[in-house]
Amino acid sequence: MLENFYYTYVLESLKDGKKYTGYTSNLPLRLERHNSGQVTSTKYRRPLKIIYFEACLSQQDAIKREKYLKTFYGKQFIGKRLKSYFTSQEE
């Protein structure tokens, strides 16, 4: 990962199929923390896999993007963006 970036990311639970959206400055470490049970909101939904991420130039941008992706329109955006991925997983 590149330094001085913030990442907005979407995880999918392999246990229940639900998604979690967040942001971080260290994506590999954050994913490790999610999967080791150190994040309360995903502790009981492990294991998780990253299905989408974006790099942002500032923390403020990453927070704004995270908030957007959690909205109805943001969830639609992610769904459209990942449509081909989810289609190929069904085969």
mmCIF file of C-alpha atoms in Angstrom:
data_model
loop_
_atom_site.group_PDB
_atom_site.id
_atom_site.type_symbol
_atom_site.label_atom_id
_atom_site.label_comp_id
_atom_site.label_asym_id
_atom_site.label_seq_id
_atom_site.Cartn_x
_atom_site.Cartn_y
_atom_site.Cartn_z
ATOM 1 C CA MET A 1 0.000 0.000 0.000
ATOM 2 C CA LEU A 2 1.105 3.524 -0.654
ATOM 3 C CA GLU A 3 1.930 5.810 2.237
ATOM 4 C CA ASN A 4 -0.071 8.920 3.149
ATOM 5 C CA PHE A 5 -3.316 7.575 1.767
ATOM 6 C CA TYR A 6 -6.533 6.731 3.531
ATOM 7 C CA TYR A 7 -8.647 3.850 2.313
ATOM 8 C CA THR A 8 -12.394 3.426 2.276
ATOM 9 C CA TYR A 9 -13.204 -0.266 2.141
ATOM 10 C CA VAL A 10 -16.049 -2.763 2.029
ATOM 11 C CA LEU A 11 -15.781 -6.167 3.682
ATOM 12 C CA GLU A 12 -18.078 -9.116 3.220
ATOM 13 C CA SER A 13 -18.722 -11.642 5.943
ATOM 14 C CA LEU A 14 -18.177 -15.222 4.793
ATOM 15 C CA LYS A 15 -20.399 -16.268 7.704
ATOM 16 C CA ASP A 16 -23.581 -14.301 6.948
ATOM 17 C CA GLY A 17 -22.880 -12.516 3.626
ATOM 18 C CA LYS A 18 -23.420 -9.061 5.135
ATOM 19 C CA LYS A 19 -21.180 -6.143 4.258
ATOM 20 C CA TYR A 20 -19.250 -3.731 6.452
ATOM 21 C CA THR A 21 -17.896 -0.360 5.282
ATOM 22 C CA GLY A 22 -15.093 1.535 6.980
ATOM 23 C CA TYR A 23 -11.970 3.610 6.450
ATOM 24 C CA THR A 24 -8.358 3.350 7.561
ATOM 25 C CA SER A 25 -4.833 4.539 6.857
ATOM 26 C CA ASN A 26 -3.468 0.970 6.945
ATOM 27 C CA LEU A 27 -5.649 -1.443 5.006
ATOM 28 C CA PRO A 28 -3.745 -4.718 5.621
ATOM 29 C CA LEU A 29 -3.556 -4.063 9.376
ATOM 30 C CA ARG A 30 -7.233 -3.090 9.571
ATOM 31 C CA LEU A 31 -8.295 -6.273 7.742
ATOM 32 C CA GLU A 32 -6.122 -8.297 10.131
ATOM 33 C CA ARG A 33 -7.812 -6.626 13.110
ATOM 34 C CA HIS A 34 -11.267 -7.362 11.696
ATOM 35 C CA ASN A 35 -10.410 -11.029 11.146
ATOM 36 C CA SER A 36 -8.777 -11.471 14.544
ATOM 37 C CA GLY A 37 -11.907 -10.247 16.348
ATOM 38 C CA GLN A 38 -10.462 -6.922 17.539
ATOM 39 C CA VAL A 39 -13.251 -4.874 15.891
ATOM 40 C CA THR A 40 -16.461 -5.043 17.914
ATOM 41 C CA SER A 41 -18.847 -4.482 14.998
ATOM 42 C CA THR A 42 -17.490 -7.430 12.994
ATOM 43 C CA LYS A 43 -16.298 -9.700 15.800
ATOM 44 C CA TYR A 44 -19.100 -12.243 15.377
ATOM 45 C CA ARG A 45 -19.228 -12.057 11.578
ATOM 46 C CA ARG A 46 -15.776 -13.502 10.876
ATOM 47 C CA PRO A 47 -14.169 -14.475 8.610
ATOM 48 C CA LEU A 48 -14.311 -11.401 6.415
ATOM 49 C CA LYS A 49 -12.884 -10.693 2.995
ATOM 50 C CA ILE A 50 -12.247 -7.362 1.358
ATOM 51 C CA ILE A 51 -14.415 -6.930 -1.723
ATOM 52 C CA TYR A 52 -13.812 -3.262 -2.540
ATOM 53 C CA PHE A 53 -11.540 -0.362 -1.600
ATOM 54 C CA GLU A 54 -10.712 3.151 -2.731
ATOM 55 C CA ALA A 55 -7.679 5.293 -1.936
ATOM 56 C CA CYS A 56 -8.287 8.861 -0.737
ATOM 57 C CA LEU A 57 -5.800 11.703 -0.395
ATOM 58 C CA SER A 58 -7.009 12.819 3.031
ATOM 59 C CA GLN A 59 -8.753 11.450 6.088
ATOM 60 C CA GLN A 60 -11.628 13.895 5.544
ATOM 61 C CA ASP A 61 -12.176 12.558 2.016
ATOM 62 C CA ALA A 62 -12.137 8.957 3.272
ATOM 63 C CA ILE A 63 -14.682 9.762 5.999
ATOM 64 C CA LYS A 64 -16.980 11.496 3.507
ATOM 65 C CA ARG A 65 -16.695 8.569 1.111
ATOM 66 C CA GLU A 66 -17.394 6.057 3.900
ATOM 67 C CA LYS A 67 -20.517 7.977 4.909
ATOM 68 C CA TYR A 68 -21.685 8.071 1.281
ATOM 69 C CA LEU A 69 -21.106 4.342 0.741
ATOM 70 C CA LYS A 70 -23.273 3.631 3.799
ATOM 71 C CA THR A 71 -26.240 5.490 2.263
ATOM 72 C CA PHE A 72 -28.892 3.966 0.028
ATOM 73 C CA TYR A 73 -27.245 5.472 -3.064
ATOM 74 C CA GLY A 74 -23.793 4.425 -1.916
ATOM 75 C CA LYS A 75 -24.953 0.825 -1.498
ATOM 76 C CA GLN A 76 -26.440 0.975 -5.000
ATOM 77 C CA PHE A 77 -23.109 2.259 -6.321
ATOM 78 C CA ILE A 78 -21.217 -0.628 -4.707
ATOM 79 C CA GLY A 79 -23.782 -3.112 -6.008
ATOM 80 C CA LYS A 80 -23.421 -1.860 -9.569
ATOM 81 C CA ARG A 81 -19.657 -1.633 -9.281
ATOM 82 C CA LEU A 82 -19.368 -5.233 -8.074
ATOM 83 C CA LYS A 83 -22.143 -6.757 -10.159
ATOM 84 C CA SER A 84 -19.773 -8.696 -12.414
ATOM 85 C CA TYR A 85 -17.833 -9.938 -9.380
ATOM 86 C CA PHE A 86 -20.937 -11.258 -7.627
ATOM 87 C CA THR A 87 -22.228 -12.805 -10.869
ATOM 88 C CA SER A 88 -18.982 -14.736 -11.375
ATOM 89 C CA GLN A 89 -19.114 -16.012 -7.771
ATOM 90 C CA GLU A 90 -22.452 -17.741 -8.402
ATOM 91 C CA GLU A 91 -21.067 -20.011 -11.108
#
